[in-house]
Amino acid sequence: MASKSPGKLQPADFIEKLYKSNLQNEELLEILVKTMKVINRGIDNTKLSDDYLSLLVHLIAKASTCTAQRKTQKVLQLLNMLSDSSLITTRSIPLLVGVTCNNSCDHDFHCLLSDYITILQELYIRMPHLCSTPHVIGLVEFLKGQVNECDDCEDKNKMVDFVFELKNDIMKIAEERSKPKHVKKQDIEDQFAPPEDFRTMSVVPGQIDVLYAPNFLRRNKVFGKYLDLDHYLDVQFRLYREDCVSPLRDALLEFKQKDREIRSGKFRLESGLVYRNVLVLNQSTSIDNGEVFELQLDSDHSKRINWIKSKRLIYGSLLLVSFDRFKTIFFAVVAECERDTLQKTGCFAVQVFKSGSNVKLPRNEYGIMIEATSAYFEAYKHVLKALQRIKEETFPFQRYLVLCEKDVSMPSYILKDCVYDLRPLIKNSRIGIKNTQRGNRRIGMSRQTLTNEIRLFQEDWPSTAVLRMDESQRNAFISALTKEFVLIQGPPGTGKTYLGLQIAKALLHNSGRWQQMDSIGEDEEDKKPETLPKPYMLVVCYTNHALDQFVEGIVNFMPENLYDGRFPRVVRFGSRCKNPKVEELSIKNLRRKARYEFNNPRAGVIEKATAAKRKIKEIRETIEALQSRNIVLWFNILKSVLSENHVNQFGDNKSIVWLQWLHVLEQSWYKEVNKHYQNQQSDKEIKDQLIAMETEHKEEELITVISESEHAFNERYLEVDDVGFSLNTDTIGLDLDMQYENQLKRTDKLEEKCRLILRLEKEKAAKELHYGENMSEDQVIDVKKYLDTFDGRSLENV
């Protein structure tokens, strides 16, 4: 057995043979040391399934417990190779999660837990310096949670105590190995390298995220500086992502616990909302959101909710959907939710995400949906994506936010010997955009003045009575105008909004004195004023209401002529504006106004844009029609994918011959009517065939879930509803349903049996049209051979 190696056997076969051989730990140790490198390559290439990985963990645990003195070096060698192995770093937690869901018949979950604990214990005893890595610490923390959930484990309490003690011992080693002994515990965490780059992490959570707490999460620093920008962004990203995911995790864990305890299955969640008997109705394509799925809530539950006023299921909410009581989880984001439609029908549209391939979302099967009420995913999503895009050269104020420097510099836009004009604040009047350098009070300083000397000039500023501020507000006001980085905070009612407007008022009134910088960073004092770019101020607020309030305050002190040419001096970005006065300044209204004010040279651009939007809407409605209706494409559309030889086989009147060949014309249907009459089929037999076809169609109806990358590709915003276009299905093909309905209207005297037969023929054609399975390679070859028989022969003879 010792002569065998993975070089001669596949790694999976080798592990299985080794497991069944039942060798002693000394002989097993020798074999694993020789073959571990080869096995590790198999693990890294994901060639080993979870079942074989579980067996490998058992073999390593057994070999690592070898106590023979002459084998000590071999044990150390094995543990050293294991510490860098994917079996510890990347595949350990997914392996434990997989075993939790699907217990292996050869190696159960309790045995796997015990094996990992044994390996980590030997690693701590023999090579403690290898235990302070974030992967090992995270694995120990994860094992502690797994052991706590093992209610059927006989030695649960003993295992919990052991893992808890092991975690404390490893953390002590990490503290001892840190640089200075006086460094705090949080500083030790800072030294741990993240298991992966946060920029590559998915913003949409996965199944492990909502089942288990993250194994790597560092606290936000309250004291001291960050190591670098990546350290700062990594901490913020993971904390912010966890803040978004944790409410869903809490709601899911609460559901699972109550589902086990309450047999009736009827209960409410304290940490979220649960919807039962949820159905998937259909699938469609949205320009704004890509591929979406329409869900329908249980009618009895939906009718008890006032959806017009409710904050449930608002746009951008993250949902958990499952059809097997959350053994498999689909992540859905509310994409379209009209409150009137939701009130009447209980229907709304979602985007669905699921990792893995060939995962399908079933129709006509009741599911369960969970919504977390304390986290709004749409707001988190944009912030998380922005954090991933930040780069070293574009991130402002690093010296204060990352390096935590206390000496704050003067604003870079202050000119040399700047003098602020505060007359609009003192007189409570509107500002003047084009103000002069005149003023009866010099309120400024030299560019070379040191930051910590700013307070020496405070006696030059107006008093609290003149500024109509208290002392703390006056100090904050002076700091905001003389320092480049200022934080003003206070409880509600202390005048933060008022103070912010006064700062904005002072800066905008003195905007003519802002210093302009070129791309190199040099002063542009030598350039003519009309050649300098206009100075702008960006105001960002946390809520739409606060933004409206601040914008309205700015408008009140701007010049009466708010417009600078065709456009206003204040523009509001964002949506959901409830203030009519501010709504006029929204970017959406300004864009609409600009469209109508384009001059002649730009008229062609508008026409091309309108034509492009009309084409997009035509494609969109065509896709929706083909998905939702039984349409046979016209031959002139389909011939673009046929060879010229095959196109010619349909003769001169190709369109008619094409439909005759498919047996979808009225004449073809009536031929079948005659056959049914000749065979003397009863009405019941025909109805049974119809019922069987409808049942078969429902059973096969499945929706394929889009991947996250496909969604990201389709996520493009473009308004096309203002284009006057409505698709006529006659332009793309023959509508079988319309042909059937028209035939019944024209021939009202048809007896019931004939109507049933016509319907049966229509359903047969529709079934062939929507046959959803992909052809195998053998079927493709057979079809090619069949089409080749057209060569040199007429269509009627085929």
PDB file of N, CA and C in Angstrom, residues 203-267:
ATOM      1  N   VAL A 203     -21.385  41.955  -4.069  1.00  0.00           N
ATOM      2  CA  VAL A 203     -22.222  42.835  -3.258  1.00  0.00           C
ATOM      3  C   VAL A 203     -23.492  42.112  -2.835  1.00  0.00           C
ATOM      4  N   VAL A 204     -24.037  41.285  -3.730  1.00  0.00           N
ATOM      5  CA  VAL A 204     -25.215  40.481  -3.397  1.00  0.00           C
ATOM      6  C   VAL A 204     -24.776  39.330  -2.491  1.00  0.00           C
ATOM      7  N   PRO A 205     -25.408  39.133  -1.343  1.00  0.00           N
ATOM      8  CA  PRO A 205     -24.978  38.060  -0.432  1.00  0.00           C
ATOM      9  C   PRO A 205     -25.236  36.683  -1.007  1.00  0.00           C
ATOM     10  N   GLY A 206     -24.526  35.700  -0.461  1.00  0.00           N
ATOM     11  CA  GLY A 206     -24.710  34.309  -0.854  1.00  0.00           C
ATOM     12  C   GLY A 206     -25.308  33.495   0.279  1.00  0.00           C
ATOM     13  N   GLN A 207     -25.485  32.200   0.045  1.00  0.00           N
ATOM     14  CA  GLN A 207     -26.136  31.345   1.031  1.00  0.00           C
ATOM     15  C   GLN A 207     -25.343  31.267   2.320  1.00  0.00           C
ATOM     16  N   ILE A 208     -24.012  31.191   2.240  1.00  0.00           N
ATOM     17  CA  ILE A 208     -23.198  31.120   3.451  1.00  0.00           C
ATOM     18  C   ILE A 208     -23.331  32.418   4.248  1.00  0.00           C
ATOM     19  N   ASP A 209     -23.475  33.551   3.558  1.00  0.00           N
ATOM     20  CA  ASP A 209     -23.584  34.841   4.248  1.00  0.00           C
ATOM     21  C   ASP A 209     -24.797  34.907   5.154  1.00  0.00           C
ATOM     22  N   VAL A 210     -25.926  34.335   4.706  1.00  0.00           N
ATOM     23  CA  VAL A 210     -27.141  34.431   5.515  1.00  0.00           C
ATOM     24  C   VAL A 210     -27.291  33.260   6.477  1.00  0.00           C
ATOM     25  N   LEU A 211     -26.453  32.250   6.337  1.00  0.00           N
ATOM     26  CA  LEU A 211     -26.512  31.120   7.269  1.00  0.00           C
ATOM     27  C   LEU A 211     -25.540  31.285   8.428  1.00  0.00           C
ATOM     28  N   TYR A 212     -24.407  31.920   8.191  1.00  0.00           N
ATOM     29  CA  TYR A 212     -23.368  31.998   9.212  1.00  0.00           C
ATOM     30  C   TYR A 212     -22.767  33.399   9.248  1.00  0.00           C
ATOM     31  N   ALA A 213     -22.336  33.802  10.423  1.00  0.00           N
ATOM     32  CA  ALA A 213     -21.662  35.086  10.581  1.00  0.00           C
ATOM     33  C   ALA A 213     -20.315  35.036   9.864  1.00  0.00           C
ATOM     34  N   PRO A 214     -19.810  36.164   9.391  1.00  0.00           N
ATOM     35  CA  PRO A 214     -18.541  36.156   8.653  1.00  0.00           C
ATOM     36  C   PRO A 214     -17.384  35.747   9.545  1.00  0.00           C
ATOM     37  N   ASN A 215     -16.444  34.990   8.979  1.00  0.00           N
ATOM     38  CA  ASN A 215     -15.297  34.520   9.755  1.00  0.00           C
ATOM     39  C   ASN A 215     -14.161  35.530   9.784  1.00  0.00           C
ATOM     40  N   PHE A 216     -14.305  36.634   9.022  1.00  0.00           N
ATOM     41  CA  PHE A 216     -13.275  37.672   9.036  1.00  0.00           C
ATOM     42  C   PHE A 216     -13.972  39.024   9.030  1.00  0.00           C
ATOM     43  N   LEU A 217     -13.942  39.697  10.176  1.00  0.00           N
ATOM     44  CA  LEU A 217     -14.603  40.992  10.316  1.00  0.00           C
ATOM     45  C   LEU A 217     -13.852  41.798  11.364  1.00  0.00           C
ATOM     46  N   ARG A 218     -13.213  42.878  10.909  1.00  0.00           N
ATOM     47  CA  ARG A 218     -12.436  43.712  11.819  1.00  0.00           C
ATOM     48  C   ARG A 218     -13.257  44.922  12.271  1.00  0.00           C
ATOM     49  N   ARG A 219     -13.027  45.331  13.507  1.00  0.00           N
ATOM     50  CA  ARG A 219     -13.755  46.465  14.053  1.00  0.00           C
ATOM     51  C   ARG A 219     -13.269  47.779  13.456  1.00  0.00           C
ATOM     52  N   ASN A 220     -14.181  48.738  13.435  1.00  0.00           N
ATOM     53  CA  ASN A 220     -13.810  50.077  12.990  1.00  0.00           C
ATOM     54  C   ASN A 220     -12.873  50.703  14.026  1.00  0.00           C
ATOM     55  N   LYS A 221     -11.870  51.390  13.572  1.00  0.00           N
ATOM     56  CA  LYS A 221     -10.880  51.954  14.486  1.00  0.00           C
ATOM     57  C   LYS A 221     -11.431  53.229  15.125  1.00  0.00           C
ATOM     58  N   VAL A 222     -11.401  53.257  16.449  1.00  0.00           N
ATOM     59  CA  VAL A 222     -11.809  54.444  17.190  1.00  0.00           C
ATOM     60  C   VAL A 222     -10.597  55.293  17.536  1.00  0.00           C
ATOM     61  N   PHE A 223      -9.474  54.632  17.805  1.00  0.00           N
ATOM     62  CA  PHE A 223      -8.231  55.332  18.120  1.00  0.00           C
ATOM     63  C   PHE A 223      -7.138  54.854  17.151  1.00  0.00           C
ATOM     64  N   GLY A 224      -6.269  55.779  16.794  1.00  0.00           N
ATOM     65  CA  GLY A 224      -5.143  55.410  15.948  1.00  0.00           C
ATOM     66  C   GLY A 224      -5.482  55.426  14.483  1.00  0.00           C
ATOM     67  N   LYS A 225      -4.461  55.263  13.669  1.00  0.00           N
ATOM     68  CA  LYS A 225      -4.612  55.352  12.226  1.00  0.00           C
ATOM     69  C   LYS A 225      -4.709  53.970  11.590  1.00  0.00           C
ATOM     70  N   TYR A 226      -5.156  53.954  10.352  1.00  0.00           N
ATOM     71  CA  TYR A 226      -5.195  52.719   9.561  1.00  0.00           C
ATOM     72  C   TYR A 226      -3.827  52.487   8.921  1.00  0.00           C
ATOM     73  N   LEU A 227      -3.594  51.240   8.521  1.00  0.00           N
ATOM     74  CA  LEU A 227      -2.300  50.907   7.910  1.00  0.00           C
ATOM     75  C   LEU A 227      -2.130  51.603   6.567  1.00  0.00           C
ATOM     76  N   ASP A 228      -3.185  51.586   5.759  1.00  0.00           N
ATOM     77  CA  ASP A 228      -3.157  52.242   4.455  1.00  0.00           C
ATOM     78  C   ASP A 228      -4.592  52.366   3.966  1.00  0.00           C
ATOM     79  N   LEU A 229      -4.761  52.858   2.741  1.00  0.00           N
ATOM     80  CA  LEU A 229      -6.103  53.068   2.207  1.00  0.00           C
ATOM     81  C   LEU A 229      -6.857  51.749   2.041  1.00  0.00           C
ATOM     82  N   ASP A 230      -6.178  50.685   1.578  1.00  0.00           N
ATOM     83  CA  ASP A 230      -6.842  49.391   1.409  1.00  0.00           C
ATOM     84  C   ASP A 230      -7.342  48.853   2.741  1.00  0.00           C
ATOM     85  N   HIS A 231      -6.572  49.043   3.797  1.00  0.00           N
ATOM     86  CA  HIS A 231      -6.999  48.625   5.136  1.00  0.00           C
ATOM     87  C   HIS A 231      -8.273  49.369   5.534  1.00  0.00           C
ATOM     88  N   TYR A 232      -8.300  50.668   5.326  1.00  0.00           N
ATOM     89  CA  TYR A 232      -9.462  51.488   5.668  1.00  0.00           C
ATOM     90  C   TYR A 232     -10.696  51.040   4.873  1.00  0.00           C
ATOM     91  N   LEU A 233     -10.539  50.890   3.556  1.00  0.00           N
ATOM     92  CA  LEU A 233     -11.674  50.521   2.714  1.00  0.00           C
ATOM     93  C   LEU A 233     -12.159  49.106   2.998  1.00  0.00           C
ATOM     94  N   ASP A 234     -11.234  48.177   3.276  1.00  0.00           N
ATOM     95  CA  ASP A 234     -11.605  46.797   3.576  1.00  0.00           C
ATOM     96  C   ASP A 234     -12.465  46.732   4.839  1.00  0.00           C
ATOM     97  N   VAL A 235     -12.051  47.464   5.876  1.00  0.00           N
ATOM     98  CA  VAL A 235     -12.815  47.471   7.134  1.00  0.00           C
ATOM     99  C   VAL A 235     -14.203  48.051   6.902  1.00  0.00           C
ATOM    100  N   GLN A 236     -14.278  49.198   6.208  1.00  0.00           N
ATOM    101  CA  GLN A 236     -15.568  49.840   5.978  1.00  0.00           C
ATOM    102  C   GLN A 236     -16.474  48.970   5.112  1.00  0.00           C
ATOM    103  N   PHE A 237     -15.922  48.355   4.071  1.00  0.00           N
ATOM    104  CA  PHE A 237     -16.726  47.532   3.158  1.00  0.00           C
ATOM    105  C   PHE A 237     -17.327  46.334   3.888  1.00  0.00           C
ATOM    106  N   ARG A 238     -16.504  45.614   4.638  1.00  0.00           N
ATOM    107  CA  ARG A 238     -16.998  44.400   5.304  1.00  0.00           C
ATOM    108  C   ARG A 238     -17.997  44.745   6.401  1.00  0.00           C
ATOM    109  N   LEU A 239     -17.762  45.814   7.144  1.00  0.00           N
ATOM    110  CA  LEU A 239     -18.714  46.219   8.184  1.00  0.00           C
ATOM    111  C   LEU A 239     -20.033  46.656   7.565  1.00  0.00           C
ATOM    112  N   TYR A 240     -19.958  47.429   6.498  1.00  0.00           N
ATOM    113  CA  TYR A 240     -21.174  47.916   5.843  1.00  0.00           C
ATOM    114  C   TYR A 240     -21.947  46.764   5.210  1.00  0.00           C
ATOM    115  N   ARG A 241     -21.245  45.819   4.609  1.00  0.00           N
ATOM    116  CA  ARG A 241     -21.904  44.652   4.009  1.00  0.00           C
ATOM    117  C   ARG A 241     -22.559  43.796   5.086  1.00  0.00           C
ATOM    118  N   GLU A 242     -21.872  43.611   6.206  1.00  0.00           N
ATOM    119  CA  GLU A 242     -22.446  42.833   7.302  1.00  0.00           C
ATOM    120  C   GLU A 242     -23.669  43.535   7.881  1.00  0.00           C
ATOM    121  N   ASP A 243     -23.643  44.867   7.937  1.00  0.00           N
ATOM    122  CA  ASP A 243     -24.787  45.631   8.422  1.00  0.00           C
ATOM    123  C   ASP A 243     -26.000  45.406   7.532  1.00  0.00           C
ATOM    124  N   CYS A 244     -25.776  45.168   6.243  1.00  0.00           N
ATOM    125  CA  CYS A 244     -26.864  44.899   5.308  1.00  0.00           C
ATOM    126  C   CYS A 244     -27.361  43.462   5.408  1.00  0.00           C
ATOM    127  N   VAL A 245     -26.437  42.510   5.600  1.00  0.00           N
ATOM    128  CA  VAL A 245     -26.783  41.088   5.556  1.00  0.00           C
ATOM    129  C   VAL A 245     -27.336  40.583   6.893  1.00  0.00           C
ATOM    130  N   SER A 246     -26.846  41.110   8.007  1.00  0.00           N
ATOM    131  CA  SER A 246     -27.203  40.558   9.320  1.00  0.00           C
ATOM    132  C   SER A 246     -28.712  40.559   9.597  1.00  0.00           C
ATOM    133  N   PRO A 247     -29.499  41.598   9.206  1.00  0.00           N
ATOM    134  CA  PRO A 247     -30.948  41.501   9.438  1.00  0.00           C
ATOM    135  C   PRO A 247     -31.591  40.334   8.704  1.00  0.00           C
ATOM    136  N   LEU A 248     -31.124  40.051   7.481  1.00  0.00           N
ATOM    137  CA  LEU A 248     -31.653  38.886   6.760  1.00  0.00           C
ATOM    138  C   LEU A 248     -31.281  37.589   7.469  1.00  0.00           C
ATOM    139  N   ARG A 249     -30.032  37.521   7.961  1.00  0.00           N
ATOM    140  CA  ARG A 249     -29.587  36.325   8.671  1.00  0.00           C
ATOM    141  C   ARG A 249     -30.418  36.099   9.938  1.00  0.00           C
ATOM    142  N   ASP A 250     -30.653  37.170  10.677  1.00  0.00           N
ATOM    143  CA  ASP A 250     -31.450  37.056  11.905  1.00  0.00           C
ATOM    144  C   ASP A 250     -32.863  36.585  11.599  1.00  0.00           C
ATOM    145  N   ALA A 251     -33.457  37.149  10.538  1.00  0.00           N
ATOM    146  CA  ALA A 251     -34.817  36.750  10.174  1.00  0.00           C
ATOM    147  C   ALA A 251     -34.873  35.289   9.738  1.00  0.00           C
ATOM    148  N   LEU A 252     -33.866  34.838   8.967  1.00  0.00           N
ATOM    149  CA  LEU A 252     -33.844  33.454   8.500  1.00  0.00           C
ATOM    150  C   LEU A 252     -33.642  32.476   9.661  1.00  0.00           C
ATOM    151  N   LEU A 253     -32.717  32.783  10.568  1.00  0.00           N
ATOM    152  CA  LEU A 253     -32.477  31.903  11.716  1.00  0.00           C
ATOM    153  C   LEU A 253     -33.702  31.845  12.615  1.00  0.00           C
ATOM    154  N   GLU A 254     -34.389  32.979  12.781  1.00  0.00           N
ATOM    155  CA  GLU A 254     -35.615  32.982  13.590  1.00  0.00           C
ATOM    156  C   GLU A 254     -36.691  32.125  12.934  1.00  0.00           C
ATOM    157  N   PHE A 255     -36.797  32.227  11.599  1.00  0.00           N
ATOM    158  CA  PHE A 255     -37.779  31.408  10.885  1.00  0.00           C
ATOM    159  C   PHE A 255     -37.488  29.919  11.075  1.00  0.00           C
ATOM    160  N   LYS A 256     -36.217  29.516  10.926  1.00  0.00           N
ATOM    161  CA  LYS A 256     -35.870  28.100  11.052  1.00  0.00           C
ATOM    162  C   LYS A 256     -36.147  27.583  12.452  1.00  0.00           C
ATOM    163  N   GLN A 257     -35.856  28.386  13.454  1.00  0.00           N
ATOM    164  CA  GLN A 257     -36.092  27.953  14.821  1.00  0.00           C
ATOM    165  C   GLN A 257     -37.583  27.788  15.106  1.00  0.00           C
ATOM    166  N   LYS A 258     -38.380  28.776  14.704  1.00  0.00           N
ATOM    167  CA  LYS A 258     -39.824  28.681  14.944  1.00  0.00           C
ATOM    168  C   LYS A 258     -40.459  27.596  14.085  1.00  0.00           C
ATOM    169  N   ASP A 259     -39.903  27.369  12.889  1.00  0.00           N
ATOM    170  CA  ASP A 259     -40.444  26.332  12.017  1.00  0.00           C
ATOM    171  C   ASP A 259     -40.257  24.947  12.627  1.00  0.00           C
ATOM    172  N   ARG A 260     -39.164  24.776  13.394  1.00  0.00           N
ATOM    173  CA  ARG A 260     -38.943  23.496  14.086  1.00  0.00           C
ATOM    174  C   ARG A 260     -39.829  23.360  15.323  1.00  0.00           C
ATOM    175  N   GLU A 261     -40.081  24.466  15.993  1.00  0.00           N
ATOM    176  CA  GLU A 261     -40.791  24.405  17.267  1.00  0.00           C
ATOM    177  C   GLU A 261     -42.299  24.428  17.100  1.00  0.00           C
ATOM    178  N   ILE A 262     -42.818  25.166  16.126  1.00  0.00           N
ATOM    179  CA  ILE A 262     -44.266  25.328  15.946  1.00  0.00           C
ATOM    180  C   ILE A 262     -44.724  24.437  14.805  1.00  0.00           C
ATOM    181  N   ARG A 263     -45.440  23.396  15.139  1.00  0.00           N
ATOM    182  CA  ARG A 263     -45.822  22.405  14.132  1.00  0.00           C
ATOM    183  C   ARG A 263     -46.833  22.942  13.139  1.00  0.00           C
ATOM    184  N   SER A 264     -47.687  23.854  13.556  1.00  0.00           N
ATOM    185  CA  SER A 264     -48.717  24.373  12.656  1.00  0.00           C
ATOM    186  C   SER A 264     -48.123  25.170  11.497  1.00  0.00           C
ATOM    187  N   GLY A 265     -46.911  25.687  11.686  1.00  0.00           N
ATOM    188  CA  GLY A 265     -46.271  26.474  10.642  1.00  0.00           C
ATOM    189  C   GLY A 265     -46.800  27.886  10.522  1.00  0.00           C
ATOM    190  N   LYS A 266     -47.689  28.300  11.430  1.00  0.00           N
ATOM    191  CA  LYS A 266     -48.256  29.645  11.389  1.00  0.00           C
ATOM    192  C   LYS A 266     -47.644  30.466  12.519  1.00  0.00           C
ATOM    193  N   PHE A 267     -46.802  31.398  12.172  1.00  0.00           N
ATOM    194  CA  PHE A 267     -46.148  32.244  13.162  1.00  0.00           C
ATOM    195  C   PHE A 267     -45.670  33.517  12.491  1.00  0.00           C
TER     196      PHE A 267
END
